[in-house]
GROMACS .gro file of C-alpha atoms in nm:
model
  234
    1MET     CA    1  -0.014  -0.011   0.030
    2ALA     CA    2   0.306   0.235   0.064
    3GLY     CA    3   0.466   0.221  -0.232
    4TYR     CA    4   0.146   0.281  -0.465
    5TYR     CA    5   0.135   0.565  -0.240
    6LEU     CA    6   0.485   0.643  -0.364
    7LEU     CA    7   0.435   0.556  -0.666
    8CYS     CA    8   0.077   0.829  -0.702
    9ILE     CA    9   0.329   1.092  -0.559
   10SER     CA   10   0.606   1.075  -0.746
   11LYS     CA   11   0.386   1.026  -1.112
   12CYS     CA   12   0.214   1.334  -0.947
   13PHE     CA   13   0.641   1.512  -0.932
   14TYR     CA   14   0.662   1.416  -1.259
   15MET     CA   15   0.351   1.580  -1.403
   16GLU     CA   16   0.407   1.816  -1.287
   17GLU     CA   17   0.775   1.870  -1.385
   18GLN     CA   18   0.653   1.829  -1.693
   19ASN     CA   19   0.405   2.086  -1.728
   20GLN     CA   20   0.649   2.357  -1.579
   21GLU     CA   21   0.906   2.191  -1.886
   22GLN     CA   22   0.580   2.282  -2.133
   23SER     CA   23   0.500   2.635  -1.970
   24ARG     CA   24   0.880   2.727  -2.004
   25LEU     CA   25   0.923   2.632  -2.374
   26GLN     CA   26   0.582   2.830  -2.406
   27ASP     CA   27   0.719   3.127  -2.232
   28VAL     CA   28   1.078   3.114  -2.454
   29LYS     CA   29   0.881   3.022  -2.743
   30ASP     CA   30   0.603   3.319  -2.645
   31ILE     CA   31   0.965   3.596  -2.551
   32ARG     CA   32   1.178   3.442  -2.878
   33ARG     CA   33   0.830   3.604  -3.107
   34LEU     CA   34   0.834   3.984  -2.914
   35MET     CA   35   1.207   3.964  -2.979
   36GLU     CA   36   1.164   3.901  -3.270
   37ARG     CA   37   0.861   4.142  -3.387
   38SER     CA   38   1.045   4.431  -3.175
   39SER     CA   39   1.366   4.350  -3.414
   40ARG     CA   40   1.212   4.298  -3.738
   41PHE     CA   41   0.948   4.504  -3.958
   42THR     CA   42   0.740   4.232  -4.068
   43THR     CA   43   0.391   4.506  -4.124
   44LEU     CA   44   0.542   4.510  -4.495
   45SER     CA   45   0.254   4.421  -4.723
   46GLY     CA   46   0.217   4.171  -4.982
   47LEU     CA   47   0.034   4.414  -5.153
   48SER     CA   48   0.267   4.619  -5.214
   49CYS     CA   49   0.499   4.459  -5.364
   50LEU     CA   50   0.155   4.260  -5.652
   51ALA     CA   51   0.148   4.714  -5.735
   52ALA     CA   52   0.447   4.742  -5.777
   53GLY     CA   53   0.464   4.442  -6.044
   54VAL     CA   54   0.205   4.597  -6.175
   55ALA     CA   55   0.296   4.941  -6.200
   56ALA     CA   56   0.687   4.770  -6.366
   57LEU     CA   57   0.433   4.604  -6.642
   58LEU     CA   58   0.288   4.879  -6.741
   59GLY     CA   59   0.581   5.091  -6.762
   60ALA     CA   60   0.745   4.830  -6.957
   61TRP     CA   61   0.487   4.812  -7.205
   62GLN     CA   62   0.512   5.136  -7.219
   63ALA     CA   63   0.906   5.174  -7.296
   64TYR     CA   64   0.871   4.962  -7.567
   65ARG     CA   65   0.595   5.142  -7.693
   66TYR     CA   66   0.877   5.440  -7.672
   67ILE     CA   67   1.159   5.233  -7.817
   68GLN     CA   68   0.958   5.050  -8.157
   69ASN     CA   69   0.832   5.431  -8.175
   70TYR     CA   70   1.252   5.511  -8.222
   71TYR     CA   71   1.361   5.272  -8.406
   72GLY     CA   72   1.025   5.236  -8.621
   73PRO     CA   73   0.896   4.887  -8.733
   74HIS     CA   74   1.154   4.818  -9.036
   75PRO     CA   75   1.541   4.897  -9.057
   76SER     CA   76   1.533   5.127  -9.354
   77GLU     CA   77   1.272   5.319  -9.112
   78TRP     CA   78   1.541   5.368  -8.819
   79HIS     CA   79   1.645   5.720  -8.731
   80TYR     CA   80   1.947   5.735  -8.540
   81THR     CA   81   1.928   6.108  -8.521
   82ASN     CA   82   2.073   6.301  -8.214
   83ALA     CA   83   1.734   6.505  -8.144
   84ALA     CA   84   1.564   6.206  -8.156
   85PHE     CA   85   1.794   6.004  -7.903
   86VAL     CA   86   1.718   6.242  -7.712
   87GLN     CA   87   1.320   6.261  -7.714
   88LEU     CA   88   1.385   5.850  -7.656
   89ARG     CA   89   1.644   5.903  -7.383
   90ASP     CA   90   1.377   6.180  -7.184
   91GLN     CA   91   1.089   5.993  -7.205
   92LEU     CA   92   1.259   5.667  -7.087
   93LEU     CA   93   1.353   5.863  -6.801
   94LEU     CA   94   1.094   6.035  -6.736
   95LEU     CA   95   0.886   5.723  -6.722
   96ALA     CA   96   1.139   5.527  -6.522
   97PHE     CA   97   1.117   5.793  -6.251
   98THR     CA   98   0.679   5.793  -6.245
   99VAL     CA   99   0.674   5.396  -6.197
  100PHE     CA  100   0.893   5.445  -5.884
  101GLY     CA  101   0.675   5.746  -5.738
  102VAL     CA  102   0.401   5.497  -5.827
  103ALA     CA  103   0.573   5.181  -5.633
  104LEU     CA  104   0.717   5.358  -5.332
  105VAL     CA  105   0.280   5.525  -5.301
  106THR     CA  106   0.171   5.210  -5.296
  107ALA     CA  107   0.447   5.048  -5.105
  108PHE     CA  108   0.336   5.300  -4.822
  109TYR     CA  109   0.001   5.303  -4.829
  110PHE     CA  110  -0.093   4.908  -4.807
  111THR     CA  111   0.172   4.913  -4.553
  112TRP     CA  112   0.071   5.192  -4.347
  113SER     CA  113  -0.278   5.072  -4.417
  114LYS     CA  114  -0.151   4.621  -4.246
  115SER     CA  115   0.059   4.877  -3.994
  116LYS     CA  116  -0.263   5.070  -3.853
  117LYS     CA  117  -0.487   4.758  -3.854
  118GLN     CA  118  -0.247   4.599  -3.612
  119GLY     CA  119  -0.202   4.905  -3.395
  120ILE     CA  120   0.183   4.938  -3.479
  121SER     CA  121   0.373   5.234  -3.526
  122LEU     CA  122   0.509   5.248  -3.942
  123TRP     CA  123   0.841   5.452  -3.804
  124GLY     CA  124   0.978   5.268  -3.553
  125HIS     CA  125   1.291   5.137  -3.525
  126SER     CA  126   1.279   4.799  -3.741
  127SER     CA  127   1.154   5.009  -3.990
  128ARG     CA  128   1.395   5.292  -3.969
  129ARG     CA  129   1.698   4.978  -3.988
  130VAL     CA  130   1.535   4.870  -4.277
  131PHE     CA  131   1.469   5.197  -4.448
  132TRP     CA  132   1.800   5.274  -4.427
  133ASN     CA  133   2.009   4.883  -4.485
  134MET     CA  134   1.762   4.907  -4.844
  135ALA     CA  135   1.822   5.367  -4.840
  136VAL     CA  136   2.171   5.333  -4.933
  137PRO     CA  137   2.235   5.039  -5.211
  138LEU     CA  138   1.926   5.206  -5.355
  139GLY     CA  139   2.125   5.546  -5.387
  140ALA     CA  140   2.468   5.441  -5.441
  141GLY     CA  141   2.288   5.311  -5.735
  142GLY     CA  142   2.069   5.530  -5.846
  143LEU     CA  143   2.380   5.804  -5.919
  144PHE     CA  144   2.585   5.478  -6.047
  145ILE     CA  145   2.355   5.465  -6.271
  146LEU     CA  146   2.234   5.767  -6.359
  147GLY     CA  147   2.655   5.852  -6.451
  148MET     CA  148   2.623   5.634  -6.710
  149VAL     CA  149   2.337   5.762  -6.852
  150TRP     CA  150   2.476   6.065  -6.829
  151GLN     CA  151   2.788   5.938  -6.984
  152ASN     CA  152   2.576   5.825  -7.270
  153GLU     CA  153   2.656   5.475  -7.231
  154TRP     CA  154   2.376   5.188  -7.196
  155ARG     CA  155   2.433   4.877  -7.254
  156PHE     CA  156   2.408   4.775  -6.838
  157VAL     CA  157   2.145   5.013  -6.687
  158ALA     CA  158   1.891   4.738  -6.712
  159SER     CA  159   2.160   4.493  -6.539
  160ALA     CA  160   2.262   4.776  -6.281
  161CYS     CA  161   1.910   4.847  -6.193
  162LEU     CA  162   1.861   4.441  -6.138
  163LEU     CA  163   2.220   4.440  -5.916
  164PHE     CA  164   2.120   4.708  -5.746
  165TYR     CA  165   1.841   4.645  -5.619
  166GLY     CA  166   1.890   4.291  -5.494
  167LEU     CA  167   2.160   4.388  -5.313
  168ALA     CA  168   1.945   4.693  -5.149
  169LEU     CA  169   1.659   4.331  -5.046
  170VAL     CA  170   1.903   4.140  -4.918
  171ASN     CA  171   2.040   4.370  -4.707
  172ALA     CA  172   1.727   4.509  -4.548
  173GLY     CA  173   1.593   4.164  -4.539
  174LYS     CA  174   1.817   4.124  -4.247
  175TYR     CA  175   1.506   4.295  -4.051
  176THR     CA  176   1.204   4.188  -4.259
  177LEU     CA  177   1.090   3.875  -4.397
  178ALA     CA  178   1.243   3.638  -4.505
  179ASP     CA  179   1.095   3.677  -4.873
  180ILE     CA  180   1.214   3.992  -4.919
  181ARG     CA  181   1.612   3.873  -4.888
  182TYR     CA  182   1.502   3.534  -5.077
  183MET     CA  183   1.355   3.793  -5.369
  184GLY     CA  184   1.660   3.970  -5.373
  185TYR     CA  185   1.867   3.648  -5.442
  186CYS     CA  186   1.645   3.628  -5.786
  187GLU     CA  187   1.709   3.973  -5.879
  188ILE     CA  188   2.093   3.989  -5.872
  189VAL     CA  189   2.100   3.615  -6.099
  190LEU     CA  190   1.813   3.806  -6.294
  191GLY     CA  191   2.107   4.111  -6.362
  192LEU     CA  192   2.422   3.902  -6.401
  193LEU     CA  193   2.186   3.670  -6.688
  194ASN     CA  194   2.113   4.062  -6.830
  195LEU     CA  195   2.454   4.110  -6.812
  196PHE     CA  196   2.665   3.883  -6.944
  197LEU     CA  197   2.381   3.636  -7.126
  198ILE     CA  198   2.185   3.931  -7.397
  199PRO     CA  199   2.445   4.247  -7.297
  200TYR     CA  200   2.292   4.464  -7.739
  201SER     CA  201   1.978   4.445  -7.749
  202VAL     CA  202   1.751   4.733  -7.603
  203VAL     CA  203   1.481   4.515  -7.603
  204TYR     CA  204   1.558   4.212  -7.495
  205TRP     CA  205   1.707   4.452  -7.096
  206LEU     CA  206   1.383   4.524  -7.146
  207TYR     CA  207   1.211   4.184  -7.082
  208PHE     CA  208   1.476   4.101  -6.811
  209TRP     CA  209   1.384   4.481  -6.661
  210ALA     CA  210   1.032   4.356  -6.698
  211VAL     CA  211   1.019   4.022  -6.541
  212GLY     CA  212   1.275   4.112  -6.235
  213PHE     CA  213   1.050   4.452  -6.155
  214GLY     CA  214   0.711   4.317  -6.249
  215VAL     CA  215   0.668   3.891  -6.257
  216ILE     CA  216   0.854   3.923  -5.984
  217HIS     CA  217   0.697   4.057  -5.733
  218ILE     CA  218   0.391   3.967  -5.858
  219ILE     CA  219   0.477   3.609  -5.743
  220TYR     CA  220   0.622   3.721  -5.444
  221GLY     CA  221   0.353   3.976  -5.383
  222SER     CA  222   0.072   3.681  -5.381
  223LEU     CA  223   0.325   3.444  -5.189
  224MET     CA  224   0.333   3.684  -4.888
  225TRP     CA  225   0.031   3.799  -4.946
  226TYR     CA  226  -0.116   3.442  -4.939
  227LYS     CA  227   0.118   3.360  -4.614
  228TYR     CA  228   0.107   3.672  -4.397
  229ASP     CA  229  -0.163   3.924  -4.509
  230ARG     CA  230  -0.441   3.666  -4.584
  231LYS     CA  231  -0.551   3.585  -4.201
  232SER     CA  232  -0.586   3.902  -4.121
  233ALA     CA  233  -0.818   4.037  -4.425
  234ASP     CA  234  -1.008   3.747  -4.311
   0.00000   0.00000   0.00000
């Protein structure tokens, strides 16, 4: 009889220890989630990537029209005059800035809307780290590309856009969703392919640009929305 009571007591102590162990593990998991939430900017909306991808595809379509008007449908109609080239350059630069502005505004709106629903400050410590880690490579890359345009060196503009943007995403991906870092890897690979495979065709540069800034954004934006935004939307 005494052995039975001892067995029951030891079993109770064992179950209590197991419950305490599970409670400690749960506390550790909760602390880890809080630390990740405070150190990573997780309110980035997948819809912002989707909107940027759509804007990029529309911009690529308009750029294709500009290039076709410059070259003409047949080689006999090609007109390589200085005035026509300057007009094409100005059209493409204005279009690029417009697409970038639309993507930036839509990214801000959707991310702000998501952060407001979650009750999280949009301009917190984690978001500032994402901003600066992305702004430095983007700013340096933008000045580098403008320098190439200023020197009338167009052959590597598309690949430079993809490479610097990919580096910015990888750099900022340390402080936000891991999907951003993987998207950056895709942009870098695509930029290198553009650099080595087809270095001389303007139209093919545009195809790479459309895939990098359009298709990849739409794919990753859809995945991010499905993984992170869909539950909050429901």
